[in-house]
CSV table of C-alpha atoms in Angstrom, one decimal:
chain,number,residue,atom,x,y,z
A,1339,UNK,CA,35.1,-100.5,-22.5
A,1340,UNK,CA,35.8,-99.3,-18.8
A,1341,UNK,CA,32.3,-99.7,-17.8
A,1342,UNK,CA,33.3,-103.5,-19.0
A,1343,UNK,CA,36.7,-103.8,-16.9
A,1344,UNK,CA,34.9,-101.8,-13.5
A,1345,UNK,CA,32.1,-104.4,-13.5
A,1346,UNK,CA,34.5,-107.3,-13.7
A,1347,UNK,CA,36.7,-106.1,-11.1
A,1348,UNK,CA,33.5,-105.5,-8.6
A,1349,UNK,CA,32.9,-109.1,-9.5
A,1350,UNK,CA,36.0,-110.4,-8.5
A,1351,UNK,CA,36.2,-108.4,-5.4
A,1352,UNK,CA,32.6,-109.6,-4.2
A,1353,UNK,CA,33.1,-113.3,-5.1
A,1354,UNK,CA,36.7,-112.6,-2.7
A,1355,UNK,CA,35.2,-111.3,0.0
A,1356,UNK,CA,31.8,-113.3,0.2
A,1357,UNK,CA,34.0,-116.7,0.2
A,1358,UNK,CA,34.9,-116.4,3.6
A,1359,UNK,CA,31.6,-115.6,4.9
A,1360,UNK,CA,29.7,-118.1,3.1
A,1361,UNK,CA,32.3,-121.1,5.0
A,1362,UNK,CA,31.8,-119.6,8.1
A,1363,UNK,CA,28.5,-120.3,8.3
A,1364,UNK,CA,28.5,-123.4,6.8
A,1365,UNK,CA,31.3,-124.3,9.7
A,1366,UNK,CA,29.1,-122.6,12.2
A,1367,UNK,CA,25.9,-124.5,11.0
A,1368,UNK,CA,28.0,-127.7,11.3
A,1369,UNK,CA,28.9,-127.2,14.7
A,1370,UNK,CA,25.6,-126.6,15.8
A,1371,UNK,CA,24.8,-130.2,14.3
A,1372,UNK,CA,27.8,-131.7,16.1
A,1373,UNK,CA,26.0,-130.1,19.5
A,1374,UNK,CA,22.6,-131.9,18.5
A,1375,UNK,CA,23.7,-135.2,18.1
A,1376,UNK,CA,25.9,-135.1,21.2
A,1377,UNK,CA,23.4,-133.8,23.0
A,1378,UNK,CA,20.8,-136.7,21.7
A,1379,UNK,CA,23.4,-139.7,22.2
A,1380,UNK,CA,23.3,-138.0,26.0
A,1381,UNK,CA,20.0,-138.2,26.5
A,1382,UNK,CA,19.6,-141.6,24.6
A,1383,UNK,CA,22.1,-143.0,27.3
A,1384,UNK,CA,20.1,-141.4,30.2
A,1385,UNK,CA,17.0,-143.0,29.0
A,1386,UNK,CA,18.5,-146.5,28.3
A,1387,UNK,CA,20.5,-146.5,31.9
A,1388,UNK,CA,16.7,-145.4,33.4
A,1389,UNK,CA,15.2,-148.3,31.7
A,1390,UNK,CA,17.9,-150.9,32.8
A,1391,UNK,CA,17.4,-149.6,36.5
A,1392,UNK,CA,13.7,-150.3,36.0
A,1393,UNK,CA,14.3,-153.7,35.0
A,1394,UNK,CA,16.8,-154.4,37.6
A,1395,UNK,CA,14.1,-153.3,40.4
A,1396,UNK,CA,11.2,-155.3,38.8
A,1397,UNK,CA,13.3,-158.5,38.8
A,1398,UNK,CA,14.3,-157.7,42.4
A,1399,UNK,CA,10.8,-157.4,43.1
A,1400,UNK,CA,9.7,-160.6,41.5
A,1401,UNK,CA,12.9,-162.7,42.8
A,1402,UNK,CA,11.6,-161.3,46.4
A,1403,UNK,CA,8.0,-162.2,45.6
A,1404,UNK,CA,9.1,-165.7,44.5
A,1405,UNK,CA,10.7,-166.5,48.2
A,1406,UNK,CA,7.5,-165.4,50.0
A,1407,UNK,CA,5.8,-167.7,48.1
A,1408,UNK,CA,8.0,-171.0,48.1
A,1409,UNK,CA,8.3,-169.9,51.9
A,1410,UNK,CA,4.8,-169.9,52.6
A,1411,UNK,CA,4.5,-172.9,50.5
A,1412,UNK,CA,6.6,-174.8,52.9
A,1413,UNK,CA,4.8,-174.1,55.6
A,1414,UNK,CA,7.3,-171.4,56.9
A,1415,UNK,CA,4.6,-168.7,56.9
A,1416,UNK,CA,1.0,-167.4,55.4
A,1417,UNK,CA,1.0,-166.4,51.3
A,1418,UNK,CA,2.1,-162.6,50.8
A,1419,UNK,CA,0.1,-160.5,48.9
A,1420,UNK,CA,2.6,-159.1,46.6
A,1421,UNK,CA,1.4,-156.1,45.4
A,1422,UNK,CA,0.1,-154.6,49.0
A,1423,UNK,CA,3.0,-156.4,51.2
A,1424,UNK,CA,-0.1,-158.4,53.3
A,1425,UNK,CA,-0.1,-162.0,54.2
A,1426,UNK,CA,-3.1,-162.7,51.7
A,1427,UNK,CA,-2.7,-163.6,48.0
A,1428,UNK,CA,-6.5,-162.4,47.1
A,1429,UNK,CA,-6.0,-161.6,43.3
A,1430,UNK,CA,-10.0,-160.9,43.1
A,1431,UNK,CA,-11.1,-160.9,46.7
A,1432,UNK,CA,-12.8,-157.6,45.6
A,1433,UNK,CA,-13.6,-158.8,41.9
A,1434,UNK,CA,-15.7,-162.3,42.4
A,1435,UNK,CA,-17.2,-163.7,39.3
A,1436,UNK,CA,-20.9,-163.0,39.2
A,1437,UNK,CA,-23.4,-164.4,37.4
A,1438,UNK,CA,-27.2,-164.5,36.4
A,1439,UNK,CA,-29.7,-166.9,35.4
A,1440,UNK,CA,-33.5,-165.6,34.5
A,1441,UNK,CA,-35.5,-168.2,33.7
A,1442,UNK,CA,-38.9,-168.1,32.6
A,1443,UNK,CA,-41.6,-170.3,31.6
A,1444,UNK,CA,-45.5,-170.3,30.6
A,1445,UNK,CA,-47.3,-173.9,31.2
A,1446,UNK,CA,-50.9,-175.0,29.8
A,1447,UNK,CA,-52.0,-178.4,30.7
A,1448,UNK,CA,-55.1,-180.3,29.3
A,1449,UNK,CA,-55.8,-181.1,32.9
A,1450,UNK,CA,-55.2,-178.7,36.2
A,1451,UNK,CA,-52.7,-180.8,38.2
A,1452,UNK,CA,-54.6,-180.7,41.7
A,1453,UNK,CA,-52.9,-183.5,42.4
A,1454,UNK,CA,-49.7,-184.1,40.7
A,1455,UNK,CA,-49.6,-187.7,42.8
A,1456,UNK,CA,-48.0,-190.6,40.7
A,1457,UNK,CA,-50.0,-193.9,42.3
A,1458,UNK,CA,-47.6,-195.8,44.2
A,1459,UNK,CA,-45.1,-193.3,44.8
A,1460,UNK,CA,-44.3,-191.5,47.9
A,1461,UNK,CA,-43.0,-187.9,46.7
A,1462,UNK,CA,-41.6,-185.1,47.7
A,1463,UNK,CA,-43.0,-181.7,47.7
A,1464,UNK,CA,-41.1,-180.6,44.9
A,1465,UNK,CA,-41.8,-183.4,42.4
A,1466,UNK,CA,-44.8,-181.7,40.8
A,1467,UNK,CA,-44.8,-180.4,37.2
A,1468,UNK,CA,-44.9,-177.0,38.4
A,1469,UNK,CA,-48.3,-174.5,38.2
A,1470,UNK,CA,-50.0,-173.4,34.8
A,1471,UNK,CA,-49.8,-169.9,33.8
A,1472,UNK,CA,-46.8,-167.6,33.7
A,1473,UNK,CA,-44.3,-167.9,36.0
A,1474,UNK,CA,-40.4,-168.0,36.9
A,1475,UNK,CA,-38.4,-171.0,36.9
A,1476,UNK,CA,-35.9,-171.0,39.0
A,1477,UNK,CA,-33.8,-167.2,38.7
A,1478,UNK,CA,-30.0,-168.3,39.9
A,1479,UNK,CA,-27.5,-165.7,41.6
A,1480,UNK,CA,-24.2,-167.4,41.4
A,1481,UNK,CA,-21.0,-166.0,42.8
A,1482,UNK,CA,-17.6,-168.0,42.5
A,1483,UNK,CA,-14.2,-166.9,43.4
A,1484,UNK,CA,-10.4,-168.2,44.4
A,1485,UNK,CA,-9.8,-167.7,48.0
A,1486,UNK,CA,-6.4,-168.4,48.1
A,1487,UNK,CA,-4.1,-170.8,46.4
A,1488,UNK,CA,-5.8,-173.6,47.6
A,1489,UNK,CA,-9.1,-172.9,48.1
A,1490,UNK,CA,-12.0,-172.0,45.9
A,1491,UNK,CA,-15.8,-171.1,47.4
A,1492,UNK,CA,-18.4,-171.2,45.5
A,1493,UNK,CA,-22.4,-169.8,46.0
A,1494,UNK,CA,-25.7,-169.8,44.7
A,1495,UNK,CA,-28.8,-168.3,45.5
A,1496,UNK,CA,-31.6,-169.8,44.0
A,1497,UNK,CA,-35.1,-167.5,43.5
A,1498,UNK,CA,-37.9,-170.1,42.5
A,1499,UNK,CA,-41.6,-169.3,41.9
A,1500,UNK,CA,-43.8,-171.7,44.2
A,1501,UNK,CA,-47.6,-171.4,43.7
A,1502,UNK,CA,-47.4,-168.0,43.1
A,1503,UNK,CA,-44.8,-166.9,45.7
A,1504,UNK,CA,-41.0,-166.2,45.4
A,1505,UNK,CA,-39.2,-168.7,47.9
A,1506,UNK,CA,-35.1,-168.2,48.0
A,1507,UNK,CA,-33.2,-170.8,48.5
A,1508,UNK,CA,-29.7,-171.2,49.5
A,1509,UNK,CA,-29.2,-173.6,46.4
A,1510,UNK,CA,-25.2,-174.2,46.8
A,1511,UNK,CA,-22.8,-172.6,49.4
A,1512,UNK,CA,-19.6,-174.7,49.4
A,1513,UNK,CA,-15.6,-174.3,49.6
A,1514,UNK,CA,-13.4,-176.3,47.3
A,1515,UNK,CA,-9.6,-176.8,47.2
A,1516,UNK,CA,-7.6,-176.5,44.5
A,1517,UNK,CA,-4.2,-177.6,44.9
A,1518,UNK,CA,-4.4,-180.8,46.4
A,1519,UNK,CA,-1.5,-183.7,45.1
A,1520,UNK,CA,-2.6,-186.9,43.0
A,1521,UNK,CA,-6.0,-185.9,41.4
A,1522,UNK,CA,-7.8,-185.5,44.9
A,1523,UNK,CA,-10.3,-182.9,45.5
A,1524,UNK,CA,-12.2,-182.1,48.6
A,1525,UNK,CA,-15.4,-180.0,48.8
A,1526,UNK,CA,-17.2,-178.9,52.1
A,1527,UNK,CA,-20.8,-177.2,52.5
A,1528,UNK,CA,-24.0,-178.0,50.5
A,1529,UNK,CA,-23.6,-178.8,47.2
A,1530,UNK,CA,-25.1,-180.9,44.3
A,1531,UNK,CA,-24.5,-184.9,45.0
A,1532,UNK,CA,-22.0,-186.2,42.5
A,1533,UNK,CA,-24.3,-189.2,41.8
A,1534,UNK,CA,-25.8,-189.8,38.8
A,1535,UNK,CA,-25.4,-187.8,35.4
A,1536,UNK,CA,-28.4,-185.1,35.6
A,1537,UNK,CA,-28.1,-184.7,39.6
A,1538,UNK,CA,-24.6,-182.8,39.8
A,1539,UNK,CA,-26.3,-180.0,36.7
A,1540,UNK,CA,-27.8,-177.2,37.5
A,1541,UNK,CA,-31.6,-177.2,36.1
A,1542,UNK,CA,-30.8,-174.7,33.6
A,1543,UNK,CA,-28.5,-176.5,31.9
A,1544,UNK,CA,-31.0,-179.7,30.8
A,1545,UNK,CA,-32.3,-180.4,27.5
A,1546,UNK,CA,-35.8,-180.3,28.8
A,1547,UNK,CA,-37.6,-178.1,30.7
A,1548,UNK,CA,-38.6,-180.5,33.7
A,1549,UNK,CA,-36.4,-183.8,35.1
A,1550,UNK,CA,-37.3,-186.9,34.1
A,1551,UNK,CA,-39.8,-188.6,36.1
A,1552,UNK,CA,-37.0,-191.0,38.1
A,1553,UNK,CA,-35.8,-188.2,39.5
A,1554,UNK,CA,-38.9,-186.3,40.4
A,1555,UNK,CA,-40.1,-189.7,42.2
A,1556,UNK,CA,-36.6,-191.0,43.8
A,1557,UNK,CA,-34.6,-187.8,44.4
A,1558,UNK,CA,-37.5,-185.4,44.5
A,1559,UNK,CA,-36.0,-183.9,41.2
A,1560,UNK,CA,-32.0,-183.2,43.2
A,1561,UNK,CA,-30.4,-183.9,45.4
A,1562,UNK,CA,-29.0,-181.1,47.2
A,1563,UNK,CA,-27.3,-181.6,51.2
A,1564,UNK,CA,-24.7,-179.9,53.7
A,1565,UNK,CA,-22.2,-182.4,53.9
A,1566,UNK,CA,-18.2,-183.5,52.6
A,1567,UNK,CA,-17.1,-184.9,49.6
A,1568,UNK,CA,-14.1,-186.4,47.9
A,1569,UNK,CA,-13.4,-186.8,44.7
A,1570,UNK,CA,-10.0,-188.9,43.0
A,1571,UNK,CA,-9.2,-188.5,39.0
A,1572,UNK,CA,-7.1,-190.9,38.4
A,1573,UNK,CA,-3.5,-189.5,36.2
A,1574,UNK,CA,-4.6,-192.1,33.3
A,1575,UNK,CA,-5.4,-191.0,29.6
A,1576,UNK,CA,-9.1,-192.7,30.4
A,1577,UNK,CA,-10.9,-190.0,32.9
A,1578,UNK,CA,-11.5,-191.9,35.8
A,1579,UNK,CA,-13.6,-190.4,38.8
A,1580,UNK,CA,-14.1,-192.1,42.2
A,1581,UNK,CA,-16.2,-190.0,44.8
A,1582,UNK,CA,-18.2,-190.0,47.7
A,1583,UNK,CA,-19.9,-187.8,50.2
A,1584,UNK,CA,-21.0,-187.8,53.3
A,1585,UNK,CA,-24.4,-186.0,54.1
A,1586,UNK,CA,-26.6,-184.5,56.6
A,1587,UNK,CA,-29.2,-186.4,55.1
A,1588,UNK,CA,-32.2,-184.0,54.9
A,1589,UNK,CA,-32.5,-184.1,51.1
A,1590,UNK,CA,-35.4,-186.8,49.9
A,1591,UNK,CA,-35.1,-189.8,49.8
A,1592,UNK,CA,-34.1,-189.0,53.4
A,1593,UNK,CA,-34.7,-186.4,56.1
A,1594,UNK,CA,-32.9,-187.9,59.3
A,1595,UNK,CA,-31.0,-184.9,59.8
A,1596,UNK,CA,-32.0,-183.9,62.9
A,1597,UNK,CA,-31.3,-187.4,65.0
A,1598,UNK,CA,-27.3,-187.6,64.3
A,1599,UNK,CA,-26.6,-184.8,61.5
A,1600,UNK,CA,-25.4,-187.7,59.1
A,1601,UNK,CA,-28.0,-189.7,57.5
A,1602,UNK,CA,-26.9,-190.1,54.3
A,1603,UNK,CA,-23.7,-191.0,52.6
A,1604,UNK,CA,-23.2,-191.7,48.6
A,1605,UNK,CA,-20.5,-193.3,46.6
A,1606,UNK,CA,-19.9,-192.8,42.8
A,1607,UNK,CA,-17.6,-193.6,39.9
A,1608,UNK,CA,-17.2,-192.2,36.7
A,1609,UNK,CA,-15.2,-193.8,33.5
A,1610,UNK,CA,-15.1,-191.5,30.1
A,1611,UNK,CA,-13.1,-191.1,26.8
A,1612,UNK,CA,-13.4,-190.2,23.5
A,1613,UNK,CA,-13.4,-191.8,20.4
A,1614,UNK,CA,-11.6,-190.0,17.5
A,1615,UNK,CA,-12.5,-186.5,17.1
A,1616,UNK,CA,-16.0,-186.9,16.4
A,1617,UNK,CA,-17.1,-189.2,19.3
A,1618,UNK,CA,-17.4,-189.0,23.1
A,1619,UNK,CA,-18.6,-191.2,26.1
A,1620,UNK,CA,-19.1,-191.4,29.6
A,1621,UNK,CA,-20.6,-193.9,32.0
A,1622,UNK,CA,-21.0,-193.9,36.0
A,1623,UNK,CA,-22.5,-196.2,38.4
A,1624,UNK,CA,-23.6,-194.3,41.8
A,1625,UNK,CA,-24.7,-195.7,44.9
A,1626,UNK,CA,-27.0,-193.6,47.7
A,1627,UNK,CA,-28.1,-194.6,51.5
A,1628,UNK,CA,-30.7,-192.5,53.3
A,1629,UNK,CA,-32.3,-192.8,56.9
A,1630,UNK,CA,-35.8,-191.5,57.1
A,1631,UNK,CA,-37.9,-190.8,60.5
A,1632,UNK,CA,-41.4,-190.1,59.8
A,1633,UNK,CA,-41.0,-188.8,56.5
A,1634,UNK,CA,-44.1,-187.4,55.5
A,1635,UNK,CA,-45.2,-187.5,52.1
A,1636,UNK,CA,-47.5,-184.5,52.0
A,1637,UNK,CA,-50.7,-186.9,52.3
A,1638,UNK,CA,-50.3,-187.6,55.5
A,1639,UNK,CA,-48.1,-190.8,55.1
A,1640,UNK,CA,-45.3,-190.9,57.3
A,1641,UNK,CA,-42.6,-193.3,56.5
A,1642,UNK,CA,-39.4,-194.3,58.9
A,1643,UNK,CA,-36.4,-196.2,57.6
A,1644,UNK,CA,-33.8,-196.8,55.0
A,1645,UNK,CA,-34.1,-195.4,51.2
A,1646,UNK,CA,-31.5,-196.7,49.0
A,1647,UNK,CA,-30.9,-195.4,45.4
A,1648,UNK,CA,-28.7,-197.4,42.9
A,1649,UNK,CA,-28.0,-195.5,39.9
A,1650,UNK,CA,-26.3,-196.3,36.3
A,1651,UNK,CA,-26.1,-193.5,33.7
A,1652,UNK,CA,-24.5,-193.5,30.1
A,1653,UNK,CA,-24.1,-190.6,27.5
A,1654,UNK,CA,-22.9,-190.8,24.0
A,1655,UNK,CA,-22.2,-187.3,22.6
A,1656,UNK,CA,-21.3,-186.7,18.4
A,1657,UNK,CA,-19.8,-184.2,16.6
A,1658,UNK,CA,-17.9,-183.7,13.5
A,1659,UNK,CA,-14.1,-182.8,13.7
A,1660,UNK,CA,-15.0,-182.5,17.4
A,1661,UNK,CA,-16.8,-178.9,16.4
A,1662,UNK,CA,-20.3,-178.6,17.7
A,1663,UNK,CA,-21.0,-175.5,16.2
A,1664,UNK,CA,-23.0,-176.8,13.3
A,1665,UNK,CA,-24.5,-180.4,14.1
A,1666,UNK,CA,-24.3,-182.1,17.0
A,1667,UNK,CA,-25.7,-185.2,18.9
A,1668,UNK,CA,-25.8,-186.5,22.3
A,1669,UNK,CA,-28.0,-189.9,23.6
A,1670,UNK,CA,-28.1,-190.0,27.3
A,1671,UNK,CA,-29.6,-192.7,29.3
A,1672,UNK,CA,-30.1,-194.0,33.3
A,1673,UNK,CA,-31.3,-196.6,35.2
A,1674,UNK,CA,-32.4,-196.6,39.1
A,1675,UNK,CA,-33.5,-199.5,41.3
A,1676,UNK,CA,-35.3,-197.8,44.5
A,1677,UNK,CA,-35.0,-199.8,47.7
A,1678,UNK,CA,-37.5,-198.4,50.9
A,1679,UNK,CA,-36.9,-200.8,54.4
A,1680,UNK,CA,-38.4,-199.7,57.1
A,1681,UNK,CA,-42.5,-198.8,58.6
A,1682,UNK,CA,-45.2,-197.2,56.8
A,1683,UNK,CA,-47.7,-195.4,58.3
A,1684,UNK,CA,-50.8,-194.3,56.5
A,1685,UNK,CA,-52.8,-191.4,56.7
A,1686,UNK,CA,-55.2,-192.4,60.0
A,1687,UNK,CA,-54.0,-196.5,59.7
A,1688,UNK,CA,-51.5,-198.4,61.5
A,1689,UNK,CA,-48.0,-199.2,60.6
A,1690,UNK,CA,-46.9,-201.8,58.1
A,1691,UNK,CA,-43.7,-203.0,57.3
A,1692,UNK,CA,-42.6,-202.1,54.1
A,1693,UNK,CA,-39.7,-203.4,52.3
A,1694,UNK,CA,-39.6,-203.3,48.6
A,1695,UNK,CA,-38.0,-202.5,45.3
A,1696,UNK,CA,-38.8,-199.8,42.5
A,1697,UNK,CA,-37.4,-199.1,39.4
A,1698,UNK,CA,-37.3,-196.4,36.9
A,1699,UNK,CA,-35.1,-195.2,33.9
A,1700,UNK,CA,-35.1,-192.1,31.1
A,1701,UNK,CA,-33.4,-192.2,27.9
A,1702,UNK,CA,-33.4,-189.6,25.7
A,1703,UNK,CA,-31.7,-187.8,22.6
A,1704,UNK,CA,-31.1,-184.3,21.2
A,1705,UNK,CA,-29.9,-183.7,17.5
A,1706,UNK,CA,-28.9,-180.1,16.9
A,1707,UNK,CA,-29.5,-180.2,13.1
A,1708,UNK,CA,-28.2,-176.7,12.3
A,1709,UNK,CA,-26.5,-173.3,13.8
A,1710,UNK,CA,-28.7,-172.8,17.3
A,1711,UNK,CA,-31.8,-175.1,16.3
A,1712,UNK,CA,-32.0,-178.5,18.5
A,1713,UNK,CA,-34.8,-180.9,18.9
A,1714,UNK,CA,-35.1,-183.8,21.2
A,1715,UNK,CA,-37.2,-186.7,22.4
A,1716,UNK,CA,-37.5,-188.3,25.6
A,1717,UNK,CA,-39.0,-191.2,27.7
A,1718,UNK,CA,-39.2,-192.1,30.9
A,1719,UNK,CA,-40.9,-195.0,32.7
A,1720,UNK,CA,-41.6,-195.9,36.2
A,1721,UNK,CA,-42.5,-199.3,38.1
A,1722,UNK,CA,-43.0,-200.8,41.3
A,1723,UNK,CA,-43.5,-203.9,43.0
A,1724,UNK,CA,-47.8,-204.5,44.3
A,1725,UNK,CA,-47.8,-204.5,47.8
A,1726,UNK,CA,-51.3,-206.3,48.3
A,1727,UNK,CA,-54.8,-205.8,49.6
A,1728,UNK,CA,-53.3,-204.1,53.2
A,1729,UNK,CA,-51.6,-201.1,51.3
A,1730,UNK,CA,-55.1,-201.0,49.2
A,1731,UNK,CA,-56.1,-197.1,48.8
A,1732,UNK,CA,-53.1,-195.6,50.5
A,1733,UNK,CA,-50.4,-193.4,49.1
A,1734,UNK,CA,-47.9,-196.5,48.2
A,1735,UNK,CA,-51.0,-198.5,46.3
A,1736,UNK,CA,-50.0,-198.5,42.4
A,1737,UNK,CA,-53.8,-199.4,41.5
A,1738,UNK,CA,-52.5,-201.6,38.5
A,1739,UNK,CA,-51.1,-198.2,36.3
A,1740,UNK,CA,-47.3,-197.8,35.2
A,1741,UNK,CA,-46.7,-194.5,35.2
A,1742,UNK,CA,-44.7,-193.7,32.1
A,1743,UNK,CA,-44.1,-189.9,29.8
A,1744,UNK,CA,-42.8,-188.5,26.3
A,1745,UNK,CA,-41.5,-185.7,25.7
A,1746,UNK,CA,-41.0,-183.6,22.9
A,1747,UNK,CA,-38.8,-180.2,22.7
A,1748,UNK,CA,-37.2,-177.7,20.1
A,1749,UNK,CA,-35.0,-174.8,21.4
A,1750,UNK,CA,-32.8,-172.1,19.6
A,1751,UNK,CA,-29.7,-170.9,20.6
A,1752,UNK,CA,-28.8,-167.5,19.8
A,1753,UNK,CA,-25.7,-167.2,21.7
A,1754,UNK,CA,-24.2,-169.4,24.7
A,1755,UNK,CA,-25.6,-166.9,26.4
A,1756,UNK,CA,-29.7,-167.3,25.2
A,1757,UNK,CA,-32.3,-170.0,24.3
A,1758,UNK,CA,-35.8,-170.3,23.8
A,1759,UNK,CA,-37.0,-173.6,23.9
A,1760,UNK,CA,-41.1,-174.9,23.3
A,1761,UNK,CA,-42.1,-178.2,24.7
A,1762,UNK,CA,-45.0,-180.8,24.2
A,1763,UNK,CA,-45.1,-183.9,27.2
A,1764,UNK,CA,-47.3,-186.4,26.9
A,1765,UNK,CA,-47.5,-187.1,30.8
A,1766,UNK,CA,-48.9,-190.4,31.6
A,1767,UNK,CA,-47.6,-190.4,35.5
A,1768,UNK,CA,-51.3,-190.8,36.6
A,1769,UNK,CA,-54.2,-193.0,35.1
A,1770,UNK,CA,-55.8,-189.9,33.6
A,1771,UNK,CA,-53.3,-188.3,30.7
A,1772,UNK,CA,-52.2,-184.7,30.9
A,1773,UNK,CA,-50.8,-182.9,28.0
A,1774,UNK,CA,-48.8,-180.2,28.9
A,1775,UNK,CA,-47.2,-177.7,26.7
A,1776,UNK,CA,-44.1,-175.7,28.0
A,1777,UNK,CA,-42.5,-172.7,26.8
A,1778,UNK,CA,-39.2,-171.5,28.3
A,1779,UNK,CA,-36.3,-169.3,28.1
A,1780,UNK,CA,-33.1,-169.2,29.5
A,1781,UNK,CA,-30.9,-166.0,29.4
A,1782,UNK,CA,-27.9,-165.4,31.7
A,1783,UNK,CA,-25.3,-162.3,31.8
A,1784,UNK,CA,-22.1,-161.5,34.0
A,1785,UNK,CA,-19.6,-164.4,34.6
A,1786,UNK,CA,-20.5,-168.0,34.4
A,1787,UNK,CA,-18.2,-171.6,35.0
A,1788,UNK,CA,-17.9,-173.8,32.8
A,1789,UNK,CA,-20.6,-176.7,32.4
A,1790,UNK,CA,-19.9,-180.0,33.3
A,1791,UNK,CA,-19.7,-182.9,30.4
């Protein structure tokens, strides 16, 4: 019974004692608590009065920016480069877009094109169908960039396979500017003439692997000259183009460069819309003058005087919902009337006057009937006035043919960046047939613009 009463008691004592011990920790654990959160409300407000003051400066920075730039845009002083605090806004002076082409083709012909002459047609040098065998197209270098708020250049270096040798060619090299008022554009250097639908496109972007013949035998495949050019959209819902150039006139038709360094000038307009969301359009007419002095035609002709090209073009483009992805299709057409004025010399004869007219046309279409797989069909047809018994065995004597061609072609697409394409032409440019059998690819890498309509 003691034992009993002494354990109770030492119970009673220990819960008395412990009590007091047990709240002062509690109350000491508390506190530390308290500490902790005050502390972190602290350093909360720090960081949040840090972040405001990093906001403050940036608007400063960009309110500061802002001036420079409506300054220099009045005319009050050059455009600051914000981030370096110079007088040049060059966001990728140091960062152009850069691009490649490779193109690459293997030809076989049914007949060696020693002479790739069309009979009544004065050419130029680069109007042939191109050697047999293996060889490189035409391997494009393009770089593009913003020069500054207004101005854009633009250049590209053009590596083409020529009988077996690599020529480079300076293919464009041209500034552009970018901010003019009212839909005006002005572009100075040598560039692609606006006229025309195929002209302005770079090679690699046609449906075929060769031009049609109109523009192998009247703009010795494209025209390509150092001059000006304007160009006017008009602010209307129908895109409405009105351009014109002025060249120095050494591209065929012409090569009167060197007697005033302008000896061509070009006028064009373009009208396009769309139809719903499944059809498209877009029609031009274009007009081009050219002085020749002794042109030579590789044969020994020489020809001085005026070359005139008058050009209408139409294409019709399809697709359903406006999504090319699956099927597309696009018809494309044109129409030339060649005009030559001037004195003909022939190779060892006198010189005859010579004014008449020629004309030629293409019209083609291509059906993509499923993801990447197009095929297309085209003819083109040339003809030219007789020029009698005087011009009888010379370079401009048609000797009764009408030079005419089909083509046939089927490419896949593997990505925007890829095609492989196989063509058949029947080419019926000379009295003796030629088939000729193309295959091609196309493959580019780095940066690339946009391709025209």
């Amino acid at each position: 019974m003691l034992a009993m009463r002494t354990l109770a008691w030492a119970a009673v004592v220990g819960v008395t004692v412990a009590s007091p011990i047990a709240r002062a920790e509690e109350e000491s654990g508390l506190d530390a608590l308290r500490a902790e959160m005050v502390r972190m409300q602290e350093e909360h407000q720090r960081s949040l009065r840090a972040l405001e003051d990093r906001v403050l400066r940036a608007e400063d920075v960009a309110r500061n920016a802002e001036a420079r730039v409506s300054a220099a845009h009045a005319g009050d002083g050059p455009v600051p480069d914000v981030a370096a605090g110079s007088s040049r806004t060059l966001a990728n002076t140091f960062n152009p877009s850069i691009g490649v082409v490779l193109d690459g083709r293997y030809r076989a012909y049914s007949r060696s094109p020693s002479d790739p002459g069309i009979p009544g047609f004065a050419l130029d040098g680069e109007a042939g169908p191109g050697s047999e065998g293996i060889s490189l197209g035409e391997t494009e270098l393009q770089f593009d960039a913003s020069i500054d708020d207004k101005f854009r250049g633009s250049l590209t270096l053009a590596l083409a396979d020529d009988g077996g040798t690599t020529e480079t060619e300076l293919e464009n090299a041209f500034i552009e500017t970018a901010a003019l008022a009212d839909g005006l554009t002005l572009r100075g250097g040598r560039f692609f003439s606006g006229i025309g639908y195929l002209n302005a496109h770079h090679a690699h972007t046609d449906n075929f692997t060769d031009r049609p013949l109109m523009y192998r035998t009247f703009l010795g495949g494209q025209l390509a000259d150092d001059g000006v050019q304007a160009r006017w959209v008009a602010p209307t819902d129908l895109f409405i183009e009105i351009g014109g150039e002025l060249l120095r006139g050494k591209g065929f038709p012409g090569n009167a460069s060197e007697s005033s360094g302008t000896g061509a000038w070009t006028l064009y307009a373009h009208v396009a819309g769309d139809v719903g969301t499944d059809h498209s359009w877009r029609t031009g007419l274009s007009y081009l003058t050219a002085d020749a002095r002794g042109r030579s035609t590789g044969d020994g002709d020489l020809f001085s005087g005026t070359a005139d090209v008058t050009l209408v073009d139409a294409i019709y483009k399809w697709a359903p919902n406006g999504n090319s992805t699956e099927r597309n299709l696009t018809l494309q057409a044109e129409v030339a009337r060649f005009d030559e004025d001037g004195r003909f010399t022939p190779m060892g004869g006198s010189a005859m006057n010579l004014d008449r007219h020629s004309y030629g046309f293409y019209a083609q279409g291509v059906y993509q009937f499923c993801r990447g797989w197009r095929a297309g069909l085209r003819y083109g047809q040339l003809q030219t006035e007789s020029l009698g018994a005087a011009y009888s065995g010379t370079t401009l004597d048609r000797m009764s043919h009408r030079p005419e061609q089909w083509s046939a072609m089927m490419d896949w697409t593997n990505s925007e960046f890829g095609r492989i394409r196989l063509q058949y032409s029947l080419d019926e440019s000379a009295p003796r047939s030629n088939s000729r059998i193309t295959a091609q690819y196309v493959m580019s890498f780095g940066a690339h613009a946009a391709h025209k309509y």
